[in-house]
XYZ file of C-alpha atoms in Angstrom:
688
model
C 75.759 -39.534 -119.204
C 77.606 -36.259 -118.520
C 79.897 -36.564 -121.514
C 76.940 -37.291 -123.811
C 75.051 -34.352 -122.339
C 78.044 -32.049 -122.901
C 78.285 -33.080 -126.551
C 74.569 -32.590 -126.954
C 74.736 -29.155 -125.354
C 77.446 -28.051 -127.775
C 75.396 -29.214 -130.729
C 72.281 -27.627 -129.300
C 74.080 -24.278 -128.915
C 75.400 -24.574 -132.451
C 71.990 -25.545 -133.705
C 70.263 -22.639 -132.023
C 72.831 -20.230 -133.414
C 73.128 -21.739 -136.840
C 70.277 -24.110 -137.524
C 72.920 -26.846 -137.713
C 72.439 -30.603 -137.366
C 74.748 -33.523 -137.938
C 75.065 -37.248 -137.454
C 78.041 -39.401 -136.598
C 80.426 -39.610 -133.682
C 82.201 -36.519 -132.334
C 84.465 -38.573 -130.089
C 87.084 -40.010 -132.380
C 89.246 -36.866 -132.303
C 89.177 -36.374 -128.545
C 92.652 -35.662 -127.074
C 93.948 -37.587 -124.037
C 91.247 -37.893 -121.370
C 93.461 -36.376 -118.672
C 92.500 -33.006 -120.129
C 88.730 -33.542 -120.330
C 86.267 -31.252 -118.636
C 82.501 -31.377 -118.367
C 81.303 -28.360 -120.391
C 83.288 -26.437 -122.983
C 80.503 -24.658 -124.859
C 81.375 -21.280 -123.343
C 84.821 -21.388 -124.927
C 83.485 -20.894 -128.466
C 83.071 -17.536 -130.145
C 79.845 -17.669 -132.214
C 81.824 -16.648 -135.310
C 83.799 -19.903 -135.147
C 80.668 -22.047 -134.948
C 79.196 -20.160 -137.888
C 82.306 -20.705 -139.990
C 82.687 -24.370 -139.020
C 79.045 -25.019 -139.851
C 79.913 -24.115 -143.434
C 82.988 -26.327 -143.525
C 86.607 -26.007 -142.501
C 87.900 -22.746 -141.010
C 90.918 -21.187 -139.373
C 90.565 -20.524 -135.645
C 92.691 -19.438 -132.711
C 93.150 -21.683 -129.682
C 94.188 -19.526 -126.745
C 95.895 -21.283 -123.863
C 94.593 -20.843 -120.328
C 98.018 -19.886 -118.991
C 99.503 -16.597 -120.155
C 103.025 -15.531 -119.214
C 103.585 -13.616 -115.985
C 105.739 -10.635 -116.953
C 105.456 -8.696 -113.696
C 109.221 -8.860 -113.136
C 109.749 -6.689 -116.239
C 108.855 -3.622 -114.182
C 111.885 -4.261 -111.993
C 114.322 -4.174 -114.904
C 116.147 -0.963 -115.631
C 116.849 -0.718 -119.360
C 114.740 -1.320 -122.433
C 117.224 -3.976 -123.540
C 116.826 -5.870 -120.268
C 113.052 -5.603 -120.412
C 112.896 -6.787 -124.020
C 115.161 -9.793 -123.494
C 113.311 -10.870 -120.363
C 109.859 -10.523 -121.937
C 110.896 -12.379 -125.098
C 112.515 -15.246 -123.204
C 109.590 -15.579 -120.803
C 106.966 -15.561 -123.548
C 108.802 -18.167 -125.622
C 109.392 -20.416 -122.612
C 105.747 -20.198 -121.545
C 104.458 -20.998 -125.023
C 106.874 -23.902 -125.517
C 105.953 -25.431 -122.160
C 102.191 -25.004 -122.255
C 101.611 -25.653 -125.958
C 103.760 -28.792 -126.199
C 100.979 -31.312 -125.569
C 98.468 -29.595 -127.854
C 101.031 -29.220 -130.626
C 101.803 -32.935 -130.360
C 98.112 -33.728 -130.666
C 97.712 -31.477 -133.714
C 100.772 -33.094 -135.289
C 99.270 -36.528 -134.688
C 96.131 -35.403 -136.537
C 98.190 -33.946 -139.437
C 96.708 -30.518 -138.745
C 98.519 -27.422 -139.984
C 98.896 -24.613 -137.470
C 100.947 -21.560 -136.466
C 102.184 -21.181 -132.915
C 102.403 -17.694 -131.384
C 104.148 -16.503 -128.242
C 103.371 -12.752 -128.272
C 100.048 -14.176 -127.070
C 100.037 -17.782 -125.899
C 97.843 -19.012 -128.734
C 97.828 -21.329 -131.737
C 96.188 -20.576 -135.077
C 94.721 -23.826 -136.413
C 94.507 -23.893 -140.214
C 91.463 -25.378 -141.948
C 90.129 -27.041 -138.823
C 86.880 -28.963 -138.526
C 84.083 -28.716 -135.959
C 85.061 -32.144 -134.611
C 88.618 -30.941 -134.083
C 87.539 -27.665 -132.486
C 85.257 -29.442 -130.032
C 87.943 -31.952 -129.139
C 90.369 -29.102 -128.442
C 87.773 -27.208 -126.423
C 87.576 -30.180 -124.038
C 91.075 -29.455 -122.820
C 91.534 -27.698 -119.493
C 94.674 -25.976 -120.779
C 92.600 -24.157 -123.416
C 90.680 -21.022 -122.428
C 88.872 -20.062 -125.641
C 88.459 -20.711 -129.353
C 88.002 -17.628 -131.516
C 87.898 -16.718 -135.176
C 90.564 -15.197 -137.357
C 88.816 -11.838 -137.804
C 89.470 -9.824 -140.951
C 89.916 -6.105 -141.516
C 89.814 -3.726 -144.458
C 91.663 -0.400 -144.379
C 89.795 2.690 -145.548
C 90.868 4.352 -148.744
C 92.556 7.569 -147.604
C 90.508 10.764 -147.729
C 92.521 12.797 -150.246
C 91.856 16.331 -151.427
C 93.159 16.438 -155.018
C 93.320 20.247 -154.880
C 95.655 20.308 -151.861
C 99.071 21.983 -152.293
C 101.769 19.518 -153.276
C 104.891 21.656 -153.536
C 107.621 21.393 -150.882
C 107.373 24.010 -148.151
C 110.523 23.195 -146.210
C 109.095 22.246 -142.838
C 105.542 21.052 -143.358
C 103.022 23.233 -141.473
C 101.620 20.309 -139.509
C 105.128 19.535 -138.172
C 105.725 23.170 -137.228
C 102.258 23.324 -135.642
C 103.218 20.885 -132.863
C 106.586 22.605 -132.182
C 108.866 19.872 -133.491
C 111.344 22.353 -135.065
C 111.883 23.937 -131.644
C 112.967 20.517 -130.384
C 115.371 20.095 -133.292
C 116.891 23.455 -132.346
C 117.777 21.951 -128.958
C 119.748 19.241 -130.749
C 117.202 16.419 -130.428
C 115.934 14.904 -133.667
C 115.179 11.363 -132.548
C 118.782 10.188 -132.852
C 119.414 6.859 -131.172
C 115.791 5.728 -131.455
C 113.898 3.427 -133.824
C 110.258 3.989 -134.790
C 108.324 1.205 -136.507
C 105.349 1.162 -138.822
C 102.894 -1.735 -138.779
C 101.091 -0.868 -141.976
C 100.648 -1.606 -145.688
C 104.369 -1.632 -146.437
C 107.221 0.737 -147.193
C 109.121 2.197 -150.114
C 112.467 2.072 -148.376
C 114.197 3.740 -151.316
C 112.129 6.922 -151.018
C 114.427 9.988 -150.767
C 112.791 11.104 -147.500
C 113.119 7.645 -145.925
C 116.050 5.680 -147.339
C 118.877 7.156 -145.233
C 116.813 6.546 -142.091
C 115.633 3.056 -142.961
C 117.714 0.840 -140.678
C 118.353 -1.600 -143.505
C 120.326 0.986 -145.496
C 123.899 -0.323 -145.523
C 125.669 2.854 -146.700
C 123.717 5.997 -145.731
C 123.035 8.530 -147.017
C 123.394 7.213 -150.571
C 121.923 3.774 -149.759
C 123.171 1.857 -152.782
C 122.531 -1.432 -150.964
C 120.193 -2.713 -148.256
C 120.087 -5.473 -145.660
C 116.444 -6.166 -144.890
C 117.087 -8.804 -142.232
C 115.533 -7.652 -138.918
C 114.319 -4.466 -140.606
C 111.454 -5.713 -142.775
C 108.845 -8.427 -142.507
C 105.811 -9.045 -144.671
C 103.140 -10.939 -142.734
C 101.028 -11.134 -145.908
C 103.778 -12.903 -147.863
C 103.533 -10.465 -150.769
C 107.099 -9.098 -150.670
C 109.099 -11.575 -148.574
C 112.560 -10.196 -149.323
C 112.363 -6.671 -150.754
C 110.133 -4.042 -149.104
C 107.353 -2.413 -151.069
C 104.044 -0.687 -150.446
C 101.424 -1.360 -153.086
C 98.765 0.596 -151.198
C 100.728 3.724 -150.226
C 99.396 4.175 -146.702
C 102.464 2.816 -144.880
C 104.905 4.989 -146.794
C 102.802 8.102 -146.097
C 102.547 7.461 -142.334
C 106.257 6.603 -142.104
C 107.153 9.902 -143.740
C 105.225 11.813 -141.081
C 107.099 9.945 -138.370
C 110.626 10.696 -139.550
C 110.847 11.725 -143.216
C 113.292 14.334 -144.554
C 114.995 14.238 -147.945
C 117.436 17.041 -147.084
C 116.186 18.987 -150.093
C 113.200 20.930 -148.840
C 110.817 18.135 -147.921
C 110.905 18.169 -144.114
C 107.821 16.049 -143.626
C 108.642 14.129 -140.440
C 108.597 14.680 -136.685
C 111.841 12.873 -135.816
C 114.199 13.113 -138.803
C 117.110 11.723 -136.798
C 115.325 8.479 -135.909
C 115.658 5.219 -137.805
C 112.669 3.226 -139.027
C 111.725 -0.415 -139.615
C 108.490 -1.841 -140.983
C 106.198 -4.864 -140.708
C 103.628 -5.185 -143.484
C 100.436 -6.323 -141.755
C 98.018 -5.448 -144.574
C 97.949 -6.436 -148.218
C 98.277 -4.098 -151.179
C 94.468 -3.851 -151.141
C 94.532 -2.871 -147.449
C 93.164 -6.108 -146.007
C 94.505 -7.786 -142.869
C 93.510 -10.306 -140.223
C 94.179 -11.191 -136.613
C 96.885 -13.481 -137.985
C 98.796 -10.749 -139.842
C 98.414 -8.174 -137.076
C 99.593 -10.591 -134.352
C 102.484 -11.747 -136.547
C 103.713 -8.173 -136.828
C 103.334 -7.568 -133.091
C 105.429 -10.696 -132.517
C 108.056 -9.465 -134.984
C 108.115 -6.061 -133.264
C 109.060 -7.673 -129.951
C 112.056 -9.501 -131.435
C 112.554 -8.977 -135.184
C 113.709 -12.060 -137.069
C 115.629 -12.367 -140.303
C 114.142 -12.903 -143.757
C 114.211 -16.667 -143.187
C 111.931 -16.200 -140.160
C 114.738 -17.344 -137.895
C 116.930 -16.089 -135.049
C 114.620 -13.490 -133.463
C 116.529 -10.698 -131.687
C 114.880 -8.579 -128.983
C 117.881 -6.236 -129.083
C 116.706 -5.184 -132.560
C 113.204 -4.230 -131.388
C 111.888 -0.739 -132.185
C 111.216 1.827 -129.480
C 107.704 2.787 -130.594
C 105.179 1.349 -133.059
C 102.772 3.374 -135.177
C 99.436 1.658 -135.834
C 97.327 3.732 -138.215
C 94.619 1.069 -138.450
C 91.847 -0.250 -136.244
C 88.900 -2.638 -136.322
C 85.654 -0.735 -136.872
C 83.108 -0.676 -134.088
C 85.661 -1.260 -131.351
C 85.077 -3.686 -128.525
C 87.493 -6.253 -129.972
C 89.899 -7.362 -127.285
C 92.033 -9.850 -129.207
C 95.146 -7.650 -129.330
C 95.282 -6.495 -125.697
C 97.585 -9.223 -124.379
C 100.021 -8.748 -127.257
C 100.133 -4.989 -126.696
C 100.580 -5.375 -122.942
C 103.467 -7.753 -123.579
C 105.103 -5.348 -126.018
C 104.847 -2.479 -123.549
C 106.206 -4.684 -120.744
C 109.208 -5.041 -123.051
C 109.643 -1.254 -123.143
C 108.044 -0.728 -126.570
C 105.413 2.029 -126.692
C 102.379 1.227 -128.840
C 100.521 4.142 -130.496
C 97.148 3.608 -132.209
C 94.906 5.894 -134.280
C 91.431 6.504 -132.872
C 89.462 5.999 -136.101
C 87.480 8.103 -138.570
C 83.908 7.375 -137.493
C 83.275 10.602 -135.514
C 81.718 12.856 -134.588
C 79.374 10.536 -132.716
C 80.339 9.201 -129.300
C 81.497 5.594 -128.769
C 83.005 5.373 -132.262
C 86.539 4.225 -131.382
C 88.215 1.429 -133.291
C 90.140 -1.420 -131.661
C 92.843 -1.421 -130.371
C 92.453 2.354 -130.029
C 89.840 1.659 -127.339
C 92.373 -0.019 -125.004
C 93.452 2.147 -122.079
C 97.036 0.844 -122.259
C 97.866 2.279 -125.698
C 98.517 5.886 -126.687
C 95.428 6.693 -128.777
C 95.600 9.677 -131.132
C 92.716 11.733 -132.531
C 92.751 14.447 -135.195
C 92.736 18.246 -135.162
C 92.754 20.769 -137.979
C 96.069 22.659 -137.805
C 95.045 25.658 -139.929
C 93.382 27.547 -137.039
C 95.583 28.792 -134.222
C 97.198 26.204 -131.972
C 95.920 23.924 -130.418
C 93.642 23.691 -133.486
C 90.051 22.553 -133.750
C 88.787 19.033 -133.305
C 88.152 17.274 -136.615
C 84.600 16.136 -137.244
C 85.580 12.642 -138.410
C 87.853 11.964 -135.395
C 86.461 9.021 -133.394
C 85.500 9.548 -129.760
C 85.038 7.625 -126.544
C 83.870 6.250 -124.299
C 85.275 2.769 -124.804
C 83.009 -0.234 -124.304
C 86.048 -2.178 -123.100
C 87.437 0.411 -120.669
C 84.514 2.732 -119.848
C 86.294 4.344 -116.899
C 88.989 5.854 -119.124
C 88.963 8.790 -121.583
C 89.679 8.430 -125.293
C 91.526 9.502 -127.337
C 94.562 10.275 -125.192
C 95.809 13.166 -127.284
C 95.301 14.983 -130.577
C 97.592 15.779 -133.530
C 97.163 17.197 -137.032
C 95.151 14.814 -139.195
C 93.728 17.000 -141.984
C 95.386 17.723 -145.343
C 98.743 16.180 -144.487
C 101.504 16.100 -147.099
C 103.952 13.206 -146.895
C 105.836 10.588 -148.898
C 104.213 8.116 -151.306
C 105.711 5.071 -153.062
C 107.859 5.784 -156.084
C 109.761 8.693 -154.595
C 107.052 11.329 -154.714
C 104.949 13.315 -152.253
C 101.260 13.849 -151.930
C 99.243 16.352 -149.912
C 95.622 16.485 -148.882
C 95.551 13.178 -146.969
C 93.163 13.215 -143.993
C 92.372 10.762 -141.212
C 93.486 9.850 -137.729
C 95.947 7.623 -139.609
C 97.750 10.846 -140.472
C 97.541 12.158 -136.888
C 99.015 9.075 -135.217
C 102.539 9.275 -136.719
C 103.006 12.724 -135.126
C 102.668 11.103 -131.691
C 104.929 8.173 -132.592
C 107.616 10.560 -133.849
C 107.263 12.569 -130.628
C 108.302 9.490 -128.662
C 111.508 9.371 -130.691
C 112.188 13.029 -129.848
C 111.561 12.498 -126.131
C 113.716 9.404 -125.824
C 116.584 10.977 -127.727
C 116.417 13.978 -125.375
C 116.445 11.802 -122.250
C 117.781 8.301 -122.903
C 117.069 7.316 -119.290
C 113.363 7.554 -120.196
C 113.726 5.022 -123.021
C 111.658 1.895 -122.389
C 109.614 3.521 -119.632
C 106.249 3.442 -121.328
C 103.910 4.592 -118.558
C 106.071 7.589 -117.612
C 106.385 8.624 -121.262
C 102.633 8.535 -121.831
C 102.127 10.496 -118.616
C 104.469 13.255 -119.830
C 102.625 13.437 -123.164
C 99.345 13.760 -121.265
C 100.721 16.378 -118.897
C 102.125 18.606 -121.642
C 99.238 18.396 -124.119
C 97.366 21.679 -124.566
C 93.609 21.450 -123.864
C 91.127 22.436 -126.552
C 89.300 24.469 -123.920
C 85.820 25.511 -124.870
C 85.464 22.919 -127.645
C 82.622 20.727 -126.454
C 82.824 18.452 -129.462
C 80.004 15.948 -129.163
C 79.968 16.174 -125.358
C 80.882 12.522 -124.972
C 81.859 13.009 -121.340
C 84.654 14.434 -119.236
C 86.230 17.788 -118.396
C 86.051 20.295 -121.261
C 88.164 22.979 -119.573
C 91.439 21.208 -118.827
C 90.627 17.657 -119.956
C 90.560 14.778 -120.176
C 87.358 14.026 -122.000
C 86.044 11.624 -124.610
C 86.275 14.130 -127.489
C 89.848 15.468 -127.351
C 91.429 13.666 -124.421
C 94.140 15.731 -122.748
C 94.583 18.025 -125.763
C 96.938 18.594 -128.689
C 100.531 17.407 -128.385
C 103.239 20.023 -127.802
C 106.559 18.492 -128.799
C 108.676 21.190 -127.156
C 106.847 21.033 -123.827
C 106.973 17.228 -123.808
C 110.703 17.158 -124.524
C 111.391 19.844 -121.945
C 109.538 17.855 -119.292
C 111.397 14.722 -120.336
C 114.675 16.580 -119.877
C 113.497 18.100 -116.581
C 112.803 14.612 -115.369
C 116.510 14.485 -114.982
C 119.833 13.965 -116.601
C 121.538 10.695 -115.951
C 123.435 9.653 -112.858
C 124.320 6.273 -111.416
C 123.145 4.636 -108.213
C 124.967 1.540 -107.078
C 126.017 -0.473 -104.070
C 126.117 -3.904 -102.495
C 123.650 -5.822 -100.354
C 125.019 -8.133 -97.685
C 123.860 -10.196 -94.717
C 124.140 -8.083 -91.557
C 125.660 -10.951 -89.553
C 127.829 -12.946 -91.944
C 128.647 -10.138 -94.378
C 127.941 -12.503 -97.268
C 126.528 -10.964 -100.462
C 122.837 -11.543 -101.175
C 121.750 -12.248 -104.739
C 118.436 -11.270 -106.376
C 117.603 -8.513 -103.920
C 115.187 -6.026 -105.460
C 116.605 -2.534 -105.001
C 113.888 0.040 -105.653
C 114.708 3.732 -106.114
C 111.764 6.148 -105.970
C 112.439 9.662 -107.263
C 110.992 12.634 -105.387
C 108.782 13.280 -108.442
C 107.415 9.731 -108.279
C 109.483 8.037 -110.993
C 110.658 4.549 -110.056
C 113.627 2.344 -110.957
C 114.210 -1.272 -109.922
C 117.277 -3.487 -110.120
C 118.164 -6.969 -108.881
C 121.541 -7.657 -107.276
C 123.963 -10.035 -108.990
C 125.707 -13.037 -107.320
C 128.167 -10.616 -105.691
C 125.270 -8.690 -104.135
C 126.005 -5.746 -106.432
C 123.499 -3.515 -108.194
C 123.869 -0.522 -110.471
C 121.259 1.566 -112.265
C 121.221 4.675 -114.403
C 118.559 7.036 -113.074
C 117.390 10.620 -113.424
C 119.096 13.128 -111.152
C 117.264 14.034 -107.968
C 116.557 12.829 -104.455
C 115.505 9.251 -103.821
C 114.065 6.858 -101.311
C 115.890 3.565 -101.854
C 114.615 0.237 -100.514
C 116.101 -3.272 -100.605
C 113.741 -6.234 -100.311
C 114.124 -9.973 -100.743
C 112.675 -13.144 -99.333
C 114.000 -14.139 -95.925
C 115.129 -10.665 -94.864
C 113.553 -7.597 -93.299
C 113.372 -4.754 -95.873
C 115.764 -1.831 -95.376
C 115.046 1.738 -96.553
C 117.123 4.897 -96.892
C 115.691 8.341 -97.645
C 117.235 11.548 -98.965
C 119.679 9.836 -101.320
C 120.918 12.389 -103.863
C 121.933 11.456 -107.408
C 123.899 14.075 -109.373
C 124.381 14.356 -113.133
C 127.275 12.249 -114.480
C 128.222 11.072 -110.985
C 127.956 7.854 -109.012
C 126.060 7.639 -105.721
C 126.742 4.537 -103.631
C 124.187 3.163 -101.224
C 124.940 -0.149 -99.511
C 122.535 -2.309 -97.535
C 122.995 -4.730 -94.639
C 119.879 -6.827 -94.332
C 118.722 -8.546 -91.157
C 117.430 -12.101 -91.577
C 113.701 -12.428 -90.911
C 112.497 -15.060 -88.411
C 111.153 -18.322 -89.832
C 108.159 -20.314 -88.722
C 106.417 -23.590 -89.469
C 103.173 -23.787 -91.384
C 101.642 -27.259 -91.166
C 98.328 -29.039 -91.451
C 96.384 -31.694 -93.330
C 94.798 -32.052 -96.762
C 91.399 -33.741 -96.847
C 88.754 -34.787 -99.360
C 85.839 -32.353 -98.913
C 83.226 -35.084 -99.449
C 84.563 -38.095 -97.591
C 86.878 -36.340 -95.140
C 89.615 -38.834 -96.022
C 93.247 -37.642 -96.001
C 94.733 -36.956 -99.445
C 98.215 -37.491 -100.759
C 99.056 -34.405 -102.731
C 101.327 -31.347 -102.800
C 101.334 -28.115 -100.798
C 103.394 -25.082 -101.741
C 103.882 -21.344 -101.377
C 103.378 -19.762 -104.792
C 105.077 -16.446 -103.940
C 107.938 -17.610 -101.722
C 111.073 -19.521 -102.810
C 110.259 -22.549 -100.673
C 110.223 -26.014 -102.223
C 106.796 -27.695 -102.318
C 106.223 -30.742 -100.130
C 104.140 -33.878 -100.541
C 101.648 -34.899 -97.901
C 102.188 -38.180 -96.070
C 99.601 -41.038 -96.040
C 97.731 -39.173 -93.319
C 97.466 -36.065 -95.504
C 99.932 -34.191 -93.263
C 102.415 -31.598 -94.496
C 104.882 -29.179 -92.908
C 106.668 -26.183 -94.455
C 109.140 -23.677 -93.071
C 108.825 -20.108 -94.302
C 110.027 -16.637 -93.375
C 107.741 -14.157 -91.677
C 105.364 -12.438 -94.081
C 102.147 -12.782 -96.077
C 102.187 -15.740 -98.411
C 99.919 -17.409 -100.954
C 99.475 -21.185 -100.548
C 98.241 -23.827 -102.980
C 97.235 -27.424 -102.244
C 96.644 -29.920 -105.046
C 95.901 -33.630 -105.250
C 95.103 -36.031 -108.101
C 91.457 -36.032 -109.221
C 90.708 -32.989 -107.088
C 90.467 -29.271 -107.699
C 93.156 -27.171 -106.041
C 92.597 -24.851 -103.115
C 94.390 -21.516 -102.605
C 94.625 -19.397 -99.457
C 96.559 -16.370 -98.219
C 98.258 -16.716 -94.840
C 99.873 -14.122 -92.580
C 102.848 -15.841 -90.972
C 104.130 -14.232 -87.786
C 104.428 -17.427 -85.758
C 103.880 -21.163 -86.144
C 100.601 -21.711 -87.964
C 98.156 -24.527 -88.738
C 96.481 -24.402 -92.161
C 94.264 -27.269 -93.339
C 92.884 -27.785 -96.842
C 89.739 -29.523 -98.078
C 89.784 -30.300 -101.788
C 86.724 -30.939 -103.938
C 86.792 -34.122 -106.042
C 86.605 -33.718 -109.820
C 84.078 -35.662 -111.929
C 85.692 -38.306 -114.108
C 84.421 -39.808 -117.336
C 84.548 -43.522 -118.224
C 83.974 -44.344 -121.917
C 83.280 -48.016 -122.712
C 83.124 -49.516 -126.209
C 81.286 -52.840 -125.849
C 80.318 -53.443 -129.484
C 83.320 -52.069 -131.400
C 81.291 -49.270 -133.019
C 82.534 -46.407 -130.895
C 81.960 -45.368 -127.266
C 78.320 -45.960 -126.535
C 78.275 -46.798 -122.837
C 79.119 -43.758 -120.777
C 79.273 -43.749 -117.002
C 80.155 -40.741 -114.866
C 81.532 -41.285 -111.418
C 83.467 -39.494 -108.741
C 86.626 -40.726 -107.098
C 88.088 -39.723 -103.783
C-alpha cells in the first residue's frame, strides 16, 4: 500500500494547495523502478504544482549530485581553474543526467540540459511526468521557471547630456588616478549579462572583443563574444531596451573624443543578452548566460571554450523580494572558475531587508548606490536596497557602494544619455574596478576571494550615516546600509600592487628513499600576508607557480607520505626560487571488518571503500568480511549493499583497525497487474 499512499499524499498536497482533483492512473509514466522512493512530495515547489494544475508547464529538475569543485582552489591560474571547472561540470552532468535524459527521450519530451548547475529544464511537462520524475532518487527537487521584469530606468530628463571629458562619477571613485599609473584594465575582459549591446557604439566598439580591426571596427566576429539567450538577435548584437549598453559604457566606455564614461577603458567586453527588449527574463535565460560566461560558445551554440571566459560579470538585475536561491550554485561554480560575479543590490530601499536576488548571496560582490555630488565618499541613496539577507543573515549587505545617481553613459544608436539612476548604474563601477585591479597585478587574476577582500579593505566608510539602521557597525563598517563603504579605485589598485609583484616558486618532489618523482603532490605556498597558492606536481614530480613576492611557508602533501613543510622561503620580483621536497612514506595499516543487515544480523555482500583516499574499493565475501590497506591518517569510509542504505563513518588510522557496518534495508515496491487494467495490486515488502 505504500506506493498508493505516496501517490495519494502527492494529490492531497496538491489538492490542499490548489483545490485540485483528478481521476485516472498516475503510474503509466513511472521511470524504471530501481529509482523509486517512498515519498517525493517534498521535492515540489508549490509554484510547479500550481502551474501543472492549469495544464502543461516548464519546470527544472535538479539532480541530487552536484559537481565537487574543491580542487579548483588548488589550481594556480584563472585558465587552469576555468578549464578544470568546465570539464568537471560537463562530466558530472553527462554522467548523472544520462538515465533521466534517456527516459525523457523515450517519452518524446523536449528539454534543455544544463551543466553550470546540474539540472534539466523540462519543456511543457505534465503533472504525471513531474510526479514520475520526482520518484527518482537521483533527483533532488522540481522547481518552476521563475520570470523577472527589469525596472524602467529612473531618468531625469533635465540632467546634463554634454560630454565633460571624464565623467564626474568616474573621477569620484579615483579611476583617473589609476590610469595615471598606467593601468586601464588592459589584458582583462569584463562581461555584461543584460538586455543586450550596441557593439558599434563609438565608446564601445574598439573594446568589444568581437571587433576584428580596432579601432575602426569595420567588421566583427561575434563568435564567443555575443550570445542572446532570448533568441531575439542570434547573430548580430543589439540592445532594444538600452539598459545593457548603458551599464557596459560605465564599465569600460571611452570614445577617445571627450566621452570618458567608463572605469576601465583598456579592458575588452563581451555580452550575453539575458533579458528581452522589453526587459523580461527567466531562470532559463539567466542560467543560460551564466553557462555561456563559464565557457563561451560560438553562434552555432557549439564548441564552448573556457579560455574565452570573461574575468568579471556585471549583473545589473535582480529578482525582487530576494530569498531566491536558484542561482547560487551557478555563481559558486563561476567563481570557482576564477570569474568574479558582481550584482546590484536593488532599488527598493530605504527599508531594511529589501535586497534582490542574487544580490542577497554572500558569495557575490553586491553593490549599492551613493550620490556622488557631495564630498567623497558621498551620501547613501534613499532607493538603494539594504540587508539583512534572509538567505545569509549572518553577513552584511551590500558589500560596497558606488555612484548610482544621475549617471551619464552610452545608449544604443551611438548616443549618450545622462540622468540615469539605480543600483544598476552603481554596479558597473565595481565591475570595472576589477578590471583595473587585475591589470595592475596579473597574479591576482582569477583569485576571487582575495580580490573581494581588497575591495572591502580599501572602501571608505560612510561614517556617521546611519541610513535605516539595518544593523552593523556605522563607524568603520560593515553594516546593512552601506556595507564596507564607497569604493576607492586608487586605494584598491595600490593594495593589489602591494600584494606583490610576480616571482616564481618551483621545485621537485621525490621519495626520500628511492629518489623517484612523486606525481600529484599538492604544494601549498602561504604568503606572510595570508594569501595562498596551490599547485600539483606533474609526472616528473615538478611544480611551478607564479606568486606575489614575499616570504612563504611552503608545504607538500599527498596520500601515502608524511607532509613536509619549509618556512621563511623568500620569493623576489622577476626571479625564481627553488624549493625541493623529499617525502617520507607514511606507514600503512589494515582496516577490516564485516558488513551486516541491521535487522536480521545476516552478513551482506556489498562494497566498502575510502572516499577520500586513493585506495580501490573491495567487495565483501559471503561472510560479509572485507579488508583494506591504507596509509596512516583520518579517512572517510562508505559501505553499500544492494537493497540497503549506505553507511558512512570517519576513522582515525594509526594502527590496524576493526570497523564493522550495519546497513538498514530499503523498502521495495511490488506492482502487480492481475486484470490488465493497470497496477491495482500493490504489496510492500522488505528484503534482506
